[in-house]
Coordinates of C-alpha atoms in Angstrom, one line a residue:
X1 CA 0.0 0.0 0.0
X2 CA 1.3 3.5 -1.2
X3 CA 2.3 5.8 1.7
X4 CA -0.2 8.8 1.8
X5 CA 1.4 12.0 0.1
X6 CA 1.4 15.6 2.2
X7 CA 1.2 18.4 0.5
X8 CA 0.3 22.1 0.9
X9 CA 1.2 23.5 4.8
X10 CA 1.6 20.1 6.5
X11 CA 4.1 19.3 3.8
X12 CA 6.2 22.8 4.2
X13 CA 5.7 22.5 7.5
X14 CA 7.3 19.5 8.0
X15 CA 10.3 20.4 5.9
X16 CA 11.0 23.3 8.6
X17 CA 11.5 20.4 11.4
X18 CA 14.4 18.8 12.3
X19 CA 15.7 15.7 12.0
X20 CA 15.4 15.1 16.1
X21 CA 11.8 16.6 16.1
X22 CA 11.1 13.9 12.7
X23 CA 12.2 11.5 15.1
X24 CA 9.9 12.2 17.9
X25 CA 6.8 12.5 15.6
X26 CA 7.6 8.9 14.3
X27 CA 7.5 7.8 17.3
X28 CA 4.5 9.1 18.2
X29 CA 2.6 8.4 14.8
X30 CA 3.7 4.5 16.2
X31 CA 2.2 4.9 19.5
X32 CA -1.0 5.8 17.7
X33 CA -0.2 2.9 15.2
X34 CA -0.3 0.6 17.9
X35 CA -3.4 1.7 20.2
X36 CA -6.1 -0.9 20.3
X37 CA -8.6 2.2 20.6
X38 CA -9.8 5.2 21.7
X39 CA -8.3 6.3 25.1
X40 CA -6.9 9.3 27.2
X41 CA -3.2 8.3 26.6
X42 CA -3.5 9.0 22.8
X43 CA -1.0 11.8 21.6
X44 CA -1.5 15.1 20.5
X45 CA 1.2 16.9 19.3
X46 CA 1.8 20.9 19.8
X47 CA 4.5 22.9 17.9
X48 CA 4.9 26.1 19.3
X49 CA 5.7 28.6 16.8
X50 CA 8.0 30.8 18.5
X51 CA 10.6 28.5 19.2
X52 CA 9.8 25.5 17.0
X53 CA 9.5 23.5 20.1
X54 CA 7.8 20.1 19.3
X55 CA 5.8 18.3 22.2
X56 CA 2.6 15.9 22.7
X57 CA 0.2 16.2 25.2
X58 CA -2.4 13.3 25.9
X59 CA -5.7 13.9 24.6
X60 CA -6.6 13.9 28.4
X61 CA -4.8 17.0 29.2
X62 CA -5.1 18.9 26.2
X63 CA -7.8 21.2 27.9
X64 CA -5.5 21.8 30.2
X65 CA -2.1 22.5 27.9
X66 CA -4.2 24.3 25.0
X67 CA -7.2 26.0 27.0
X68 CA -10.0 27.2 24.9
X69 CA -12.0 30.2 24.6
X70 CA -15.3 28.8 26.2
X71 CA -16.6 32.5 26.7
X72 CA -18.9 32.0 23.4
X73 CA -20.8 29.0 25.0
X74 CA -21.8 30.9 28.4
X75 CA -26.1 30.2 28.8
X76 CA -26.6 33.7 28.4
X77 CA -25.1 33.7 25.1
X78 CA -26.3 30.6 23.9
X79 CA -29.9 31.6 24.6
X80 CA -30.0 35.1 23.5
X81 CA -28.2 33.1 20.2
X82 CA -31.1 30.6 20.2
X83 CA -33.6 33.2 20.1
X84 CA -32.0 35.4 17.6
X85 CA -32.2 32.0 15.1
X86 CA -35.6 31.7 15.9
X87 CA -36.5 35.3 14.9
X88 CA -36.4 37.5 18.0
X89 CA -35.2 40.8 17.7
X90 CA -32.2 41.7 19.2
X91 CA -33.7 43.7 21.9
X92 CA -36.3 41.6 22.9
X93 CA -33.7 38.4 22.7
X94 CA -31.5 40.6 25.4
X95 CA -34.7 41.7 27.7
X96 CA -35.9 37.9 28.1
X97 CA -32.2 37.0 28.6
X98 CA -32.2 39.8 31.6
X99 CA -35.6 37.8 32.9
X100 CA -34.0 34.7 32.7
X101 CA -30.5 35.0 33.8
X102 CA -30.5 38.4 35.3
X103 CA -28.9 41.5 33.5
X104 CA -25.6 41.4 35.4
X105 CA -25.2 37.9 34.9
X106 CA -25.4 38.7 30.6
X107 CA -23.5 42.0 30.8
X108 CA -20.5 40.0 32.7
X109 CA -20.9 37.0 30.0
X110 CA -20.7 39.2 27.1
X111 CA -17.7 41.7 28.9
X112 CA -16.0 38.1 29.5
X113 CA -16.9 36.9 25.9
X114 CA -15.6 40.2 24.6
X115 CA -12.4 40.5 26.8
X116 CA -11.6 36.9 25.8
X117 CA -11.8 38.0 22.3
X118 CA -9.5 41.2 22.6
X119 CA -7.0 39.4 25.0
X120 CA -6.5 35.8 22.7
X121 CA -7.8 35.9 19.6
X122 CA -6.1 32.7 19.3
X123 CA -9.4 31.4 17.2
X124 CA -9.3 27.9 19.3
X125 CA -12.8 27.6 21.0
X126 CA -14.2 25.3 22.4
X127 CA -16.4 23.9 19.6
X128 CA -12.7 23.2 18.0
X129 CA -11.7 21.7 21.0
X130 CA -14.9 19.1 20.5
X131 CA -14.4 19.3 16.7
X132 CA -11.0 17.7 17.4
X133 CA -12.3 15.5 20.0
X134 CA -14.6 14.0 17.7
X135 CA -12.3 13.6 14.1
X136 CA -9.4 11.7 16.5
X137 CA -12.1 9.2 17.9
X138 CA -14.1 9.0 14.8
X139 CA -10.4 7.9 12.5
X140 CA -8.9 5.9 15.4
X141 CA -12.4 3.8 15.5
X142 CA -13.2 3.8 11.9
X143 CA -10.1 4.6 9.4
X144 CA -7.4 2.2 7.9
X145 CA -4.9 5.1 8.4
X146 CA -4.9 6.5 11.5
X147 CA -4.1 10.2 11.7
X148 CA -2.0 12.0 13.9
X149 CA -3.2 15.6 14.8
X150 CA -0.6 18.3 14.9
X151 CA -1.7 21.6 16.5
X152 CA 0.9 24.9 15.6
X153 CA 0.0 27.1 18.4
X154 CA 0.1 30.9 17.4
X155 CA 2.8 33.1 18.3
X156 CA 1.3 35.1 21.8
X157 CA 1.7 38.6 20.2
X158 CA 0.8 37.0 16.2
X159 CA -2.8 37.7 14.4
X160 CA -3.0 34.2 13.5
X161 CA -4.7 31.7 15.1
X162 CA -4.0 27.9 15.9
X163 CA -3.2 25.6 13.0
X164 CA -4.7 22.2 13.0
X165 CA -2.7 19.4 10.9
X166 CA -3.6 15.7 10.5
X167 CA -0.5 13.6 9.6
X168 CA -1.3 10.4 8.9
X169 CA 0.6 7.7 10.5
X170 CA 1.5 5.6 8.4
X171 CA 3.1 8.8 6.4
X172 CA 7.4 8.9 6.2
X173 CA 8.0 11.9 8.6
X174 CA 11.9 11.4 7.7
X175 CA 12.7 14.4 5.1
X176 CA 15.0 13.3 2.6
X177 CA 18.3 14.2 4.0
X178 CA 20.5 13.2 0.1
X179 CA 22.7 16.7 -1.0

C-alpha cells in the first residue's frame, strides 16, 4: 500500500522540522499505530511557533495544555443566540435574557466573551476543542490510516490563530536528507 502523500502547509511544515523533532513525531505516529482504541493516553502533538518546540500532550490534558476560549458558550449567550435564530429581535432576545439570567449575569458574559476576544484571539474555542475530539475518535475507530493531529500554536503577540494538521501515521515523517 502507497504511503499517503502531504502536500500544501503540513508538507512545508514538515520540511521546517528537524531531523530530532522527525524522530519524535515517528514515534508518536507509532504509538498511535499501535493503540487498540480510543483512550486518554493517545498523543497530541503541539509545535509552538516561536521556538519550534515540538511536544505531545495526551488527549486527556489537552484542555489543560491548549485552554480554549469557552466564553462564546456561556447560557446567556447561547440563549440570546437561540432566540435570535428563531426570529427575535435583538432587543427583545436581550430583555428575556435579563428575565432569565439576570442583566448582570449577561453583561459580565458578554464583557467576559468580549475580553476573551480582545486578549486571545487565538481562534481555538471550544467547539474546535470538540471538533478535534470528535475527528481523533471518529479515525482511530473507523479509518485504515490512523491520523495523527498536529496543532501549531500561534505566536502570543501574532494575528494568526492555531493551525490544526492531520498527519497520517502511516506517512514517512523522515525528510529526505541526500545533498
Amino acid at each position: 500500500m502507497a504511503e499517503p502523500a502531504l502536500s500544501g502547509p503540513t508538507s512545508q511544515l514538515l520540511a521546517s522540522l528537524t531531523s530530532v523533532q522527525h524522530h519524535r513525531l515517528q514515534g508518536w505516529c507509532d504509538q498511535l499505530t499501535a493503540a487498540s482504541g480510543w483512550h486518554g493516553d493517545l498523543p497530541v502533538v503541539l509545535l509552538e511557533r516561536c521556538w519550534l518546540r515540538l511536544r505531545a500532550v495526551t488527549v486527556a490534558t489537552l484542555a489543560d495544555a491548549v485552554p480554549a476560549d469557552t466564553s462564546a458558550e456561556a447560557p446567556e449567550l447561547m440563549r440570546w443566540r437561540q432566540l435570535r435564530q428563531e426570529g427575535v429581535d435583538p432587543w427583545s432576545a436581550q430583555l428575556t435574557c435579563w428575565q432569565e439570567f439576570g442583566a448582570q449575569a449577561c453583561q459580565q458574559a458578554q464583557r467576559r466573551h468580549w475580553q476573551q476576544r480582545e486578549q486571545h484571539q487565538c481562534g481555538w474555542t471550544f467547539a474546535d476543542y470538540l471538533s478535534l475530539l470528535r475527528r481523533y475518535r471518529q479515525e482511530l475507530e473507523t479509518e485504515t490510516t490512523r491520523c495523527l493531529p498536529l496543532l501549531v500554536l500561534r505566536r502570543p503577540d501574532g494575528e494568526q490563530r492555531h493551525t490544526l494538521h492531520w498527519l497520517p501515521s502511516r506517512h514517512r515523517t523522515m525528510r529526505h536528507t541526500c545533498a
